[in-house]
mmCIF file of C-alpha atoms and ligand atoms in Angstrom:
data_model
loop_
_atom_site.group_PDB
_atom_site.id
_atom_site.type_symbol
_atom_site.label_atom_id
_atom_site.label_comp_id
_atom_site.label_asym_id
_atom_site.label_seq_id
_atom_site.Cartn_x
_atom_site.Cartn_y
_atom_site.Cartn_z
ATOM 1 C CA UNK Z 14 -21.564 1.581 -1.739
ATOM 2 C CA UNK Z 15 -24.007 1.118 1.104
ATOM 3 C CA UNK Z 16 -26.904 3.540 1.559
ATOM 4 C CA UNK Z 17 -28.849 4.716 4.584
ATOM 5 C CA UNK Z 18 -32.502 3.774 4.072
ATOM 6 C CA UNK Z 19 -33.745 5.765 7.040
ATOM 7 C CA UNK Z 20 -32.215 7.575 9.990
ATOM 8 C CA UNK Z 21 -31.725 5.540 13.141
ATOM 9 C CA UNK Z 22 -30.300 5.721 16.629
ATOM 10 C CA UNK Z 23 -27.822 3.169 17.957
ATOM 11 C CA UNK Z 24 -27.981 3.563 21.730
ATOM 12 C CA UNK Z 25 -25.044 1.983 23.570
ATOM 13 C CA UNK Z 26 -25.715 1.466 27.275
ATOM 14 C CA UNK Z 27 -23.545 -0.274 29.852
ATOM 15 C CA UNK Z 28 -21.126 0.223 32.706
ATOM 16 C CA UNK Z 29 -18.039 2.367 32.436
ATOM 17 C CA UNK Z 30 -15.318 0.509 30.562
ATOM 18 C CA UNK Z 31 -17.721 -1.989 29.038
ATOM 19 C CA UNK Z 32 -16.810 -0.819 25.525
ATOM 20 C CA UNK Z 33 -19.476 1.679 24.440
ATOM 21 C CA UNK Z 34 -17.054 4.263 23.045
ATOM 22 C CA UNK Z 35 -14.796 1.615 21.519
ATOM 23 C CA UNK Z 36 -17.689 -0.107 19.721
ATOM 24 C CA UNK Z 37 -19.363 3.105 18.572
ATOM 25 C CA UNK Z 38 -16.071 4.345 17.078
ATOM 26 C CA UNK Z 39 -15.622 1.054 15.280
ATOM 27 C CA UNK Z 40 -19.210 1.045 13.943
ATOM 28 C CA UNK Z 41 -18.725 4.627 12.744
ATOM 29 C CA UNK Z 42 -15.511 3.601 10.980
ATOM 30 C CA UNK Z 43 -17.258 0.623 9.356
ATOM 31 C CA UNK Z 44 -20.214 2.691 8.147
ATOM 32 C CA UNK Z 45 -17.895 5.276 6.602
ATOM 33 C CA UNK Z 46 -15.858 2.541 4.958
ATOM 34 C CA UNK Z 47 -19.101 1.174 3.503
ATOM 35 C CA UNK Z 48 -19.605 4.548 1.804
ATOM 36 C CA UNK Z 49 -21.987 6.204 4.259
ATOM 37 C CA UNK Z 50 -20.613 9.749 4.522
ATOM 38 C CA UNK Z 51 -22.615 11.243 7.383
ATOM 39 C CA UNK Z 52 -22.580 9.503 10.740
ATOM 40 C CA UNK Z 53 -22.870 11.359 14.050
ATOM 41 C CA UNK Z 54 -21.498 10.073 17.319
ATOM 42 C CA UNK Z 55 -22.611 11.505 20.648
ATOM 43 C CA UNK Z 56 -20.412 10.358 23.496
ATOM 44 C CA UNK Z 57 -20.877 10.831 27.229
ATOM 45 C CA UNK Z 58 -17.423 12.221 27.835
ATOM 46 C CA UNK Z 59 -17.763 14.913 25.160
ATOM 47 C CA UNK Z 60 -21.429 15.754 25.742
ATOM 48 C CA UNK Z 61 -20.873 16.269 29.456
ATOM 49 C CA UNK Z 62 -18.154 18.850 28.681
ATOM 50 C CA UNK Z 63 -20.362 20.751 26.227
ATOM 51 C CA UNK Z 64 -24.111 20.266 26.074
ATOM 52 C CA UNK Z 65 -24.667 19.190 29.681
ATOM 53 C CA UNK Z 66 -21.732 20.622 31.607
ATOM 54 C CA UNK Z 67 -24.176 22.054 34.152
ATOM 55 C CA UNK Z 68 -25.235 18.543 35.194
ATOM 56 C CA UNK Z 69 -23.864 16.196 37.827
ATOM 57 C CA UNK Z 70 -24.446 12.567 38.663
ATOM 58 C CA UNK Z 71 -27.616 12.536 40.786
ATOM 59 C CA UNK Z 72 -30.460 10.476 39.360
ATOM 60 C CA UNK Z 73 -32.215 13.688 38.260
ATOM 61 C CA UNK Z 74 -29.123 15.014 36.506
ATOM 62 C CA UNK Z 75 -28.294 11.692 34.873
ATOM 63 C CA UNK Z 76 -31.852 11.528 33.539
ATOM 64 C CA UNK Z 77 -31.705 15.116 32.285
ATOM 65 C CA UNK Z 78 -28.393 14.356 30.565
ATOM 66 C CA UNK Z 79 -30.019 11.483 28.678
ATOM 67 C CA UNK Z 80 -33.141 13.487 27.851
ATOM 68 C CA UNK Z 81 -31.088 16.229 26.184
ATOM 69 C CA UNK Z 82 -29.062 13.712 24.252
ATOM 70 C CA UNK Z 83 -32.277 11.976 23.229
ATOM 71 C CA UNK Z 84 -33.582 15.273 21.893
ATOM 72 C CA UNK Z 85 -30.475 15.813 19.777
ATOM 73 C CA UNK Z 86 -30.487 12.188 18.602
ATOM 74 C CA UNK Z 87 -34.072 12.613 17.448
ATOM 75 C CA UNK Z 88 -33.257 15.773 15.470
ATOM 76 C CA UNK Z 89 -30.344 14.097 13.741
ATOM 77 C CA UNK Z 90 -31.982 10.744 13.039
ATOM 78 C CA UNK Z 91 -35.197 12.370 11.781
ATOM 79 C CA UNK Z 92 -32.978 14.036 9.185
ATOM 80 C CA UNK Z 93 -31.622 10.714 8.029
ATOM 81 C CA UNK Z 94 -28.365 10.679 9.967
ATOM 82 C CA UNK Z 95 -27.255 7.442 11.635
ATOM 83 C CA UNK Z 96 -26.695 8.607 15.224
ATOM 84 C CA UNK Z 97 -24.521 6.619 17.617
ATOM 85 C CA UNK Z 98 -25.001 7.434 21.306
ATOM 86 C CA UNK Z 99 -22.572 6.051 23.902
ATOM 87 C CA UNK Z 100 -23.806 6.766 27.422
ATOM 88 C CA UNK Z 101 -23.813 4.680 30.603
ATOM 89 C CA UNK Z 102 -27.525 5.661 30.790
ATOM 90 C CA UNK Z 103 -28.150 3.582 33.920
ATOM 91 C CA UNK Z 104 -31.882 4.190 34.307
ATOM 92 C CA UNK Z 105 -34.332 2.237 32.233
ATOM 93 C CA UNK Z 106 -37.280 4.666 32.384
ATOM 94 C CA UNK Z 107 -35.419 7.498 30.696
ATOM 95 C CA UNK Z 108 -33.930 5.113 28.122
ATOM 96 C CA UNK Z 109 -37.506 4.068 27.404
ATOM 97 C CA UNK Z 110 -38.536 7.728 27.063
ATOM 98 C CA UNK Z 111 -35.839 8.274 24.454
ATOM 99 C CA UNK Z 112 -36.872 5.094 22.675
ATOM 100 C CA UNK Z 113 -40.445 6.392 22.445
ATOM 101 C CA UNK Z 114 -39.312 9.733 20.999
ATOM 102 C CA UNK Z 115 -36.937 8.409 18.359
ATOM 103 C CA UNK Z 116 -37.917 6.413 15.311
ATOM 104 C CA UNK Z 117 -35.712 3.364 14.726
ATOM 105 C CA UNK Z 118 -34.160 3.184 18.170
ATOM 106 C CA UNK Z 119 -31.767 0.283 18.562
ATOM 107 C CA UNK Z 120 -30.723 -0.394 22.136
ATOM 108 C CA UNK Z 121 -27.343 -2.082 22.429
ATOM 109 C CA UNK Z 122 -26.534 -3.511 25.852
ATOM 110 C CA UNK Z 123 -22.760 -3.493 26.155
ATOM 111 C CA UNK Z 124 -22.172 -5.980 28.934
ATOM 112 C CA UNK Z 125 -19.021 -7.023 30.728
ATOM 113 C CA UNK Z 126 -18.693 -8.682 34.160
ATOM 114 C CA UNK Z 127 -17.651 -6.276 36.897
ATOM 115 C CA UNK Z 128 -14.479 -8.268 37.820
ATOM 116 C CA UNK Z 129 -13.197 -7.743 34.294
ATOM 117 C CA UNK Z 130 -14.136 -4.065 34.250
ATOM 118 C CA UNK Z 131 -12.170 -3.611 37.461
ATOM 119 C CA UNK Z 132 -9.192 -5.269 35.788
ATOM 120 C CA UNK Z 133 -9.567 -3.203 32.591
ATOM 121 C CA UNK Z 134 -10.133 0.102 34.349
ATOM 122 C CA UNK Z 135 -8.955 2.184 31.332
ATOM 123 C CA UNK Z 136 -9.631 5.489 33.097
ATOM 124 C CA UNK Z 137 -8.609 4.385 36.614
ATOM 125 C CA UNK Z 138 -12.124 5.179 37.808
ATOM 126 C CA UNK Z 139 -12.935 1.813 39.410
ATOM 127 C CA UNK Z 140 -9.847 2.096 41.565
ATOM 128 C CA UNK Z 141 -11.025 5.489 42.770
ATOM 129 C CA UNK Z 142 -14.612 4.314 43.282
ATOM 130 C CA UNK Z 143 -13.525 1.221 45.214
ATOM 131 C CA UNK Z 144 -11.268 3.283 47.489
ATOM 132 C CA UNK Z 145 -14.105 5.735 48.102
ATOM 133 C CA UNK Z 146 -12.339 8.622 46.390
ATOM 134 C CA UNK Z 147 -15.299 8.908 43.958
ATOM 135 C CA UNK Z 148 -18.815 8.480 45.254
ATOM 136 C CA UNK Z 149 -21.916 7.451 43.332
ATOM 137 C CA UNK Z 150 -20.061 5.467 40.686
ATOM 138 C CA UNK Z 151 -22.354 3.327 38.546
ATOM 139 C CA UNK Z 152 -21.923 -0.376 39.254
ATOM 140 C CA UNK Z 153 -20.052 0.224 42.537
ATOM 141 C CA UNK Z 154 -22.239 2.414 44.726
ATOM 142 C CA UNK Z 155 -24.817 3.669 42.227
ATOM 143 C CA UNK Z 156 -27.411 1.569 40.377
ATOM 144 C CA UNK Z 157 -27.348 0.242 36.834
ATOM 145 C CA UNK Z 158 -30.626 -1.074 35.489
ATOM 146 C CA UNK Z 159 -29.857 -3.449 32.628
ATOM 147 C CA UNK Z 160 -32.118 -3.348 29.566
ATOM 148 C CA UNK Z 161 -34.866 -5.947 29.629
ATOM 149 C CA UNK Z 162 -35.327 -6.291 25.902
ATOM 150 C CA UNK Z 163 -32.343 -4.767 24.128
ATOM 151 C CA UNK Z 164 -32.224 -5.257 20.362
ATOM 152 C CA UNK Z 165 -28.594 -6.331 20.680
ATOM 153 C CA UNK Z 166 -26.501 -7.591 23.590
ATOM 154 C CA UNK Z 167 -22.714 -7.756 23.342
ATOM 155 C CA UNK Z 168 -20.629 -9.405 26.053
ATOM 156 C CA UNK Z 169 -17.272 -7.753 25.511
ATOM 157 C CA UNK Z 170 -15.527 -10.233 27.812
ATOM 158 C CA UNK Z 171 -16.307 -12.934 25.233
ATOM 159 C CA UNK Z 172 -16.937 -11.134 21.926
ATOM 160 C CA UNK Z 173 -14.074 -9.264 20.277
ATOM 161 C CA UNK Z 174 -14.394 -5.666 19.095
ATOM 162 C CA UNK Z 175 -14.716 -7.032 15.540
ATOM 163 C CA UNK Z 176 -17.392 -9.548 16.566
ATOM 164 C CA UNK Z 177 -19.399 -6.857 18.337
ATOM 165 C CA UNK Z 178 -19.125 -4.469 15.404
ATOM 166 C CA UNK Z 179 -20.136 -7.186 12.961
ATOM 167 C CA UNK Z 180 -23.178 -8.052 15.071
ATOM 168 C CA UNK Z 181 -24.357 -4.427 14.946
ATOM 169 C CA UNK Z 182 -23.770 -4.042 11.184
ATOM 170 C CA UNK Z 183 -25.601 -7.329 10.585
ATOM 171 C CA UNK Z 184 -28.580 -6.161 12.663
ATOM 172 C CA UNK Z 185 -28.995 -2.792 10.942
ATOM 173 C CA UNK Z 186 -28.605 -4.414 7.530
ATOM 174 C CA UNK Z 187 -31.169 -7.097 8.306
ATOM 175 C CA UNK Z 188 -33.620 -4.492 9.630
ATOM 176 C CA UNK Z 189 -33.092 -2.589 6.361
ATOM 177 C CA UNK Z 190 -31.900 0.567 8.085
ATOM 178 C CA UNK Z 191 -28.974 0.469 5.691
ATOM 179 C CA UNK Z 192 -28.777 -1.229 2.316
ATOM 180 C CA UNK Z 193 -25.587 -3.036 1.416
HETATM 181 N N1 ATP S 204 -14.410 -6.929 23.053
HETATM 182 C C1 ATP S 204 -14.225 -5.685 23.397
HETATM 183 N N2 ATP S 204 -15.107 -4.714 23.017
HETATM 184 C C2 ATP S 204 -14.939 -3.434 23.402
HETATM 185 N N3 ATP S 204 -13.906 -2.998 24.175
HETATM 186 C C3 ATP S 204 -13.007 -3.899 24.584
HETATM 187 C C4 ATP S 204 -13.133 -5.267 24.229
HETATM 188 N N4 ATP S 204 -12.105 -5.941 24.778
HETATM 189 C C5 ATP S 204 -11.368 -5.050 25.434
HETATM 190 N N5 ATP S 204 -11.882 -3.806 25.331
HETATM 191 C C6 ATP S 204 -11.307 -2.625 25.958
HETATM 192 O O1 ATP S 204 -12.171 -2.157 26.977
HETATM 193 C C7 ATP S 204 -12.084 -0.754 27.100
HETATM 194 C C8 ATP S 204 -13.472 -0.158 26.913
HETATM 195 O O2 ATP S 204 -13.385 1.222 27.130
HETATM 196 P P1 ATP S 204 -14.426 2.272 26.556
HETATM 197 O O3 ATP S 204 -13.827 3.590 26.774
HETATM 198 O O4 ATP S 204 -14.858 1.895 25.189
HETATM 199 O O5 ATP S 204 -15.653 2.022 27.571
HETATM 200 P P2 ATP S 204 -16.958 2.881 27.759
HETATM 201 O O6 ATP S 204 -18.068 1.880 27.860
HETATM 202 O O7 ATP S 204 -17.066 3.921 26.699
HETATM 203 O O8 ATP S 204 -16.733 3.531 29.190
HETATM 204 P P3 ATP S 204 -17.218 4.968 29.774
HETATM 205 O O9 ATP S 204 -18.646 4.792 30.196
HETATM 206 O O10 ATP S 204 -16.322 5.194 30.949
HETATM 207 O O11 ATP S 204 -17.043 5.997 28.712
HETATM 208 C C9 ATP S 204 -11.108 -0.256 26.030
HETATM 209 O O12 ATP S 204 -9.858 -0.112 26.624
HETATM 210 C C10 ATP S 204 -11.135 -1.413 25.022
HETATM 211 O O13 ATP S 204 -9.944 -1.517 24.287
HETATM 212 MG MG1 MG S 205 -17.061 5.986 26.745
#
């Protein structure tokens, strides 16, 4: 049975469709299988319908979205809960702010080349953004500032879901955030 040594935040950032939700679900599944009972996921799609449904997609609102999530992630992780946050979180300053607030913040850059994201398009959003039906879509006509020094980078066009998950579990084990 694995044990959590200290609370931590796994922060998944990357373009829509890069694999943030997929990887965070898989890491959650792995942690539970290892015998860690309490794991909390915070996911953009859910959070925006509940905690931040008043916010839109301007830079100010995107930053505020991330600030609120960062606040919740801090509360949870300070109480020893592994907290997995999957948000596009395109702006590096506010990601840095959250990093400063949370102990044991692990930034995971979920990368995938745009051509492949456009092919994947699991939610049909790239099609809409490219045709102009949606405006201000990150990666198409809104900025994404990639992390400069992420703890982990996963290129999901090359690394399988299992490879990516394994890389994250290896990192948190090696950093002694969990004990095998
Ligand atoms: N190696 C891989 N790792 C992760 N996802 C992959 C990989 N290969 C293919 N995929 C697929 O890519 C898609 C990623 O979608 P997912 O919803 O996880 O993206 P997201 O980053 O959460 O996007 P959004 O920001 O819109 O919520 C899924 O359909 C997943 O099955
Ligand atoms: Mg997602």
